[in-house]
Amino acid sequence: MSRTDYQRQLEELRTNVVELSELVCRRLRRALEAYERKDEELAESIITGDHEINERYLELERRCIELIALQQPVASDLRFVASSFKIITDLERIGDLAVNIGEYTQQASRDRYQDIDIAFIGEETVDMVEEAIEAYANDDAATTYDVASADDEIDTLCEQASEVVIRNLLETEIGIGDESPFEDVSRMLLTIRDLERVGDHAVNIAARTLYMVDNDDGLIY
């Protein structure tokens, strides 16, 4: 393979990773919309559509493995392919979290905890993913630190939301045999946890990008 063809394959990989991220972020936004509106039909489309993300992930995984095995990239090219491999894994897992939110939509009551702004927390985490991918697309090491800083804010928002849920449970009078408050608590806490995990995956993407660009593993944990 000529050097030109090899570089073309690397750029195609970058483009396809960005395209996967766009699909994942669209799905996550739609899952959050379904959750806020308790739109079970929209939620079902998120759940049943997960196969598309999985198929794209597997194809990109195969291409990364082929580039490493057949082209034996070195130095910066190897870091790029290895980082891309890790990033698509994070994107696939974010897709799984979108499915989780779709499932919570079908199960949860939205009458409780209306003062918890899941839509805002969710949008902030999607913004983090998009910012991390933009850094990857543009070899932008500086922005990776902004993503890591934003994660601290998400952690705080999620902690505060969880405290509201627990406080509400403690203040609620529960009748004998009434399991619904506990089910609602569990689903809300799971929703908050999954959004926090989206933020963690965004930080992972930023960390892999920083390693890719500067050979710096300072954000990897």
mmCIF file of N, CA and C in Angstrom, residues 47-113:
data_model
loop_
_atom_site.group_PDB
_atom_site.id
_atom_site.type_symbol
_atom_site.label_atom_id
_atom_site.label_comp_id
_atom_site.label_asym_id
_atom_site.label_seq_id
_atom_site.Cartn_x
_atom_site.Cartn_y
_atom_site.Cartn_z
ATOM 1 N N ILE A 47 -34.249 2.093 21.837
ATOM 2 C CA ILE A 47 -33.863 0.749 22.271
ATOM 3 C C ILE A 47 -33.633 -0.167 21.066
ATOM 4 N N THR A 48 -34.589 -0.170 20.140
ATOM 5 C CA THR A 48 -34.490 -1.081 18.994
ATOM 6 C C THR A 48 -33.442 -0.624 17.976
ATOM 7 N N GLY A 49 -33.077 0.657 18.007
ATOM 8 C CA GLY A 49 -32.099 1.175 17.050
ATOM 9 C C GLY A 49 -30.662 1.018 17.485
ATOM 10 N N ASP A 50 -30.438 0.415 18.653
ATOM 11 C CA ASP A 50 -29.069 0.299 19.173
ATOM 12 C C ASP A 50 -28.191 -0.560 18.281
ATOM 13 N N HIS A 51 -28.802 -1.458 17.505
ATOM 14 C CA HIS A 51 -28.012 -2.345 16.652
ATOM 15 C C HIS A 51 -27.177 -1.562 15.636
ATOM 16 N N GLU A 52 -27.672 -0.395 15.218
ATOM 17 C CA GLU A 52 -26.923 0.393 14.233
ATOM 18 C C GLU A 52 -25.607 0.879 14.820
ATOM 19 N N ILE A 53 -25.650 1.340 16.065
ATOM 20 C CA ILE A 53 -24.428 1.766 16.736
ATOM 21 C C ILE A 53 -23.479 0.585 16.898
ATOM 22 N N ASN A 54 -24.025 -0.553 17.322
ATOM 23 C CA ASN A 54 -23.186 -1.735 17.529
ATOM 24 C C ASN A 54 -22.529 -2.185 16.231
ATOM 25 N N GLU A 55 -23.266 -2.144 15.125
ATOM 26 C CA GLU A 55 -22.709 -2.567 13.836
ATOM 27 C C GLU A 55 -21.593 -1.626 13.385
ATOM 28 N N ARG A 56 -21.809 -0.327 13.543
ATOM 29 C CA ARG A 56 -20.758 0.630 13.159
ATOM 30 C C ARG A 56 -19.530 0.459 14.048
ATOM 31 N N TYR A 57 -19.770 0.227 15.333
ATOM 32 C CA TYR A 57 -18.654 0.007 16.259
ATOM 33 C C TYR A 57 -17.820 -1.196 15.826
ATOM 34 N N LEU A 58 -18.470 -2.301 15.513
ATOM 35 C CA LEU A 58 -17.749 -3.516 15.131
ATOM 36 C C LEU A 58 -16.963 -3.310 13.844
ATOM 37 N N GLU A 59 -17.530 -2.570 12.897
ATOM 38 C CA GLU A 59 -16.822 -2.303 11.649
ATOM 39 C C GLU A 59 -15.574 -1.456 11.901
ATOM 40 N N LEU A 60 -15.706 -0.440 12.741
ATOM 41 C CA LEU A 60 -14.550 0.404 13.045
ATOM 42 C C LEU A 60 -13.514 -0.362 13.861
ATOM 43 N N GLU A 61 -13.963 -1.210 14.752
ATOM 44 C CA GLU A 61 -13.038 -2.055 15.502
ATOM 45 C C GLU A 61 -12.222 -2.921 14.550
ATOM 46 N N ARG A 62 -12.899 -3.522 13.571
ATOM 47 C CA ARG A 62 -12.200 -4.362 12.584
ATOM 48 C C ARG A 62 -11.166 -3.553 11.815
ATOM 49 N N ARG A 63 -11.523 -2.339 11.421
ATOM 50 C CA ARG A 63 -10.597 -1.514 10.645
ATOM 51 C C ARG A 63 -9.392 -1.110 11.480
ATOM 52 N N CYS A 64 -9.591 -0.820 12.746
ATOM 53 C CA CYS A 64 -8.457 -0.482 13.625
ATOM 54 C C CYS A 64 -7.504 -1.668 13.743
ATOM 55 N N ILE A 65 -8.069 -2.848 13.930
ATOM 56 C CA ILE A 65 -7.239 -4.039 14.073
ATOM 57 C C ILE A 65 -6.459 -4.300 12.782
ATOM 58 N N GLU A 66 -7.122 -4.121 11.646
ATOM 59 C CA GLU A 66 -6.435 -4.333 10.364
ATOM 60 C C GLU A 66 -5.313 -3.323 10.161
ATOM 61 N N LEU A 67 -5.555 -2.072 10.525
ATOM 62 C CA LEU A 67 -4.508 -1.062 10.364
ATOM 63 C C LEU A 67 -3.287 -1.398 11.212
ATOM 64 N N ILE A 68 -3.527 -1.877 12.423
ATOM 65 C CA ILE A 68 -2.400 -2.224 13.301
ATOM 66 C C ILE A 68 -1.689 -3.481 12.805
ATOM 67 N N ALA A 69 -2.485 -4.500 12.418
ATOM 68 C CA ALA A 69 -1.895 -5.780 12.026
ATOM 69 C C ALA A 69 -1.217 -5.722 10.667
ATOM 70 N N LEU A 70 -1.835 -5.040 9.709
ATOM 71 C CA LEU A 70 -1.325 -5.065 8.346
ATOM 72 C C LEU A 70 -0.357 -3.936 8.039
ATOM 73 N N GLN A 71 -0.571 -2.774 8.639
ATOM 74 C CA GLN A 71 0.270 -1.610 8.326
ATOM 75 C C GLN A 71 1.356 -1.369 9.363
ATOM 76 N N GLN A 72 1.186 -1.978 10.543
ATOM 77 C CA GLN A 72 2.167 -1.840 11.626
ATOM 78 C C GLN A 72 2.595 -0.378 11.830
ATOM 79 N N PRO A 73 1.636 0.487 12.144
ATOM 80 C CA PRO A 73 1.967 1.907 12.335
ATOM 81 C C PRO A 73 2.895 2.093 13.530
ATOM 82 N N VAL A 74 3.677 3.154 13.477
ATOM 83 C CA VAL A 74 4.601 3.450 14.565
ATOM 84 C C VAL A 74 4.357 4.873 15.058
ATOM 85 N N ALA A 75 4.871 5.147 16.256
ATOM 86 C CA ALA A 75 4.862 6.495 16.837
ATOM 87 C C ALA A 75 3.468 7.115 16.811
ATOM 88 N N SER A 76 3.337 8.305 16.211
ATOM 89 C CA SER A 76 2.087 9.058 16.288
ATOM 90 C C SER A 76 0.941 8.334 15.599
ATOM 91 N N ASP A 77 1.225 7.622 14.503
ATOM 92 C CA ASP A 77 0.163 6.883 13.813
ATOM 93 C C ASP A 77 -0.374 5.755 14.693
ATOM 94 N N LEU A 78 0.496 5.087 15.397
ATOM 95 C CA LEU A 78 0.058 4.021 16.288
ATOM 96 C C LEU A 78 -0.788 4.592 17.424
ATOM 97 N N ARG A 79 -0.369 5.723 17.962
ATOM 98 C CA ARG A 79 -1.163 6.349 19.032
ATOM 99 C C ARG A 79 -2.532 6.742 18.502
ATOM 100 N N PHE A 80 -2.580 7.225 17.271
ATOM 101 C CA PHE A 80 -3.852 7.631 16.682
ATOM 102 C C PHE A 80 -4.791 6.434 16.543
ATOM 103 N N VAL A 81 -4.310 5.341 15.982
ATOM 104 C CA VAL A 81 -5.163 4.174 15.767
ATOM 105 C C VAL A 81 -5.581 3.574 17.109
ATOM 106 N N ALA A 82 -4.644 3.456 18.036
ATOM 107 C CA ALA A 82 -4.975 2.885 19.347
ATOM 108 C C ALA A 82 -5.978 3.764 20.090
ATOM 109 N N SER A 83 -5.797 5.073 20.012
ATOM 110 C CA SER A 83 -6.726 5.991 20.676
ATOM 111 C C SER A 83 -8.106 5.925 20.036
ATOM 112 N N SER A 84 -8.141 5.848 18.720
ATOM 113 C CA SER A 84 -9.419 5.730 18.020
ATOM 114 C C SER A 84 -10.148 4.460 18.440
ATOM 115 N N PHE A 85 -9.402 3.376 18.587
ATOM 116 C CA PHE A 85 -9.968 2.107 19.038
ATOM 117 C C PHE A 85 -10.615 2.263 20.408
ATOM 118 N N LYS A 86 -9.928 2.927 21.317
ATOM 119 C CA LYS A 86 -10.474 3.155 22.662
ATOM 120 C C LYS A 86 -11.682 4.075 22.619
ATOM 121 N N ILE A 87 -11.629 5.096 21.785
ATOM 122 C CA ILE A 87 -12.707 6.088 21.726
ATOM 123 C C ILE A 87 -13.994 5.465 21.212
ATOM 124 N N ILE A 88 -13.913 4.609 20.200
ATOM 125 C CA ILE A 88 -15.146 3.996 19.705
ATOM 126 C C ILE A 88 -15.776 3.087 20.763
ATOM 127 N N THR A 89 -14.946 2.524 21.629
ATOM 128 C CA THR A 89 -15.485 1.720 22.727
ATOM 129 C C THR A 89 -16.286 2.596 23.680
ATOM 130 N N ASP A 90 -15.754 3.771 24.001
ATOM 131 C CA ASP A 90 -16.500 4.697 24.856
ATOM 132 C C ASP A 90 -17.802 5.135 24.191
ATOM 133 N N LEU A 91 -17.755 5.381 22.881
ATOM 134 C CA LEU A 91 -18.962 5.801 22.171
ATOM 135 C C LEU A 91 -20.015 4.698 22.179
ATOM 136 N N GLU A 92 -19.598 3.469 21.984
ATOM 137 C CA GLU A 92 -20.546 2.350 22.007
ATOM 138 C C GLU A 92 -21.201 2.234 23.380
ATOM 139 N N ARG A 93 -20.437 2.474 24.418
ATOM 140 C CA ARG A 93 -20.998 2.378 25.776
ATOM 141 C C ARG A 93 -21.943 3.541 26.070
ATOM 142 N N ILE A 94 -21.662 4.707 25.515
ATOM 143 C CA ILE A 94 -22.608 5.818 25.648
ATOM 144 C C ILE A 94 -23.920 5.454 24.955
ATOM 145 N N GLY A 95 -23.821 4.784 23.816
ATOM 146 C CA GLY A 95 -25.027 4.306 23.143
ATOM 147 C C GLY A 95 -25.826 3.365 24.028
ATOM 148 N N ASP A 96 -25.135 2.507 24.763
ATOM 149 C CA ASP A 96 -25.810 1.600 25.699
ATOM 150 C C ASP A 96 -26.514 2.388 26.811
ATOM 151 N N LEU A 97 -25.886 3.463 27.265
ATOM 152 C CA LEU A 97 -26.494 4.286 28.317
ATOM 153 C C LEU A 97 -27.741 4.995 27.796
ATOM 154 N N ALA A 98 -27.729 5.381 26.514
ATOM 155 C CA ALA A 98 -28.931 5.959 25.907
ATOM 156 C C ALA A 98 -30.065 4.941 25.913
ATOM 157 N N VAL A 99 -29.737 3.688 25.634
ATOM 158 C CA VAL A 99 -30.737 2.622 25.693
ATOM 159 C C VAL A 99 -31.287 2.488 27.112
ATOM 160 N N ASN A 100 -30.410 2.546 28.096
ATOM 161 C CA ASN A 100 -30.865 2.483 29.493
ATOM 162 C C ASN A 100 -31.904 3.560 29.781
ATOM 163 N N ILE A 101 -31.613 4.777 29.335
ATOM 164 C CA ILE A 101 -32.537 5.889 29.585
ATOM 165 C C ILE A 101 -33.864 5.643 28.872
ATOM 166 N N GLY A 102 -33.805 5.053 27.686
ATOM 167 C CA GLY A 102 -35.026 4.675 26.992
ATOM 168 C C GLY A 102 -35.842 3.671 27.797
ATOM 169 N N GLU A 103 -35.161 2.723 28.405
ATOM 170 C CA GLU A 103 -35.851 1.725 29.222
ATOM 171 C C GLU A 103 -36.437 2.350 30.482
ATOM 172 N N TYR A 104 -35.715 3.287 31.099
ATOM 173 C CA TYR A 104 -36.257 3.963 32.279
ATOM 174 C C TYR A 104 -37.514 4.754 31.912
ATOM 175 N N THR A 105 -37.526 5.305 30.706
ATOM 176 C CA THR A 105 -38.691 6.070 30.243
ATOM 177 C C THR A 105 -39.943 5.206 30.251
ATOM 178 N N GLN A 106 -39.777 3.956 29.860
ATOM 179 C CA GLN A 106 -40.921 3.056 29.773
ATOM 180 C C GLN A 106 -41.387 2.578 31.147
ATOM 181 N N GLN A 107 -40.544 2.722 32.141
ATOM 182 C CA GLN A 107 -40.847 2.163 33.452
ATOM 183 C C GLN A 107 -41.161 3.211 34.514
ATOM 184 N N ALA A 108 -40.574 4.392 34.378
ATOM 185 C CA ALA A 108 -40.582 5.350 35.483
ATOM 186 C C ALA A 108 -41.781 6.287 35.443
ATOM 187 N N SER A 109 -42.179 6.713 36.633
ATOM 188 C CA SER A 109 -43.158 7.791 36.750
ATOM 189 C C SER A 109 -42.402 9.115 36.743
ATOM 190 N N ARG A 110 -42.925 10.092 35.981
ATOM 191 C CA ARG A 110 -42.281 11.403 35.979
ATOM 192 C C ARG A 110 -43.000 12.368 36.905
ATOM 193 N N ASP A 111 -43.944 11.827 37.712
ATOM 194 C CA ASP A 111 -44.652 12.688 38.666
ATOM 195 C C ASP A 111 -43.763 13.051 39.846
ATOM 196 N N ARG A 112 -42.852 12.170 40.163
ATOM 197 C CA ARG A 112 -41.926 12.431 41.264
ATOM 198 C C ARG A 112 -40.685 13.161 40.741
ATOM 199 N N TYR A 113 -40.055 13.887 41.621
ATOM 200 C CA TYR A 113 -38.752 14.513 41.357
ATOM 201 C C TYR A 113 -38.787 15.461 40.167
#
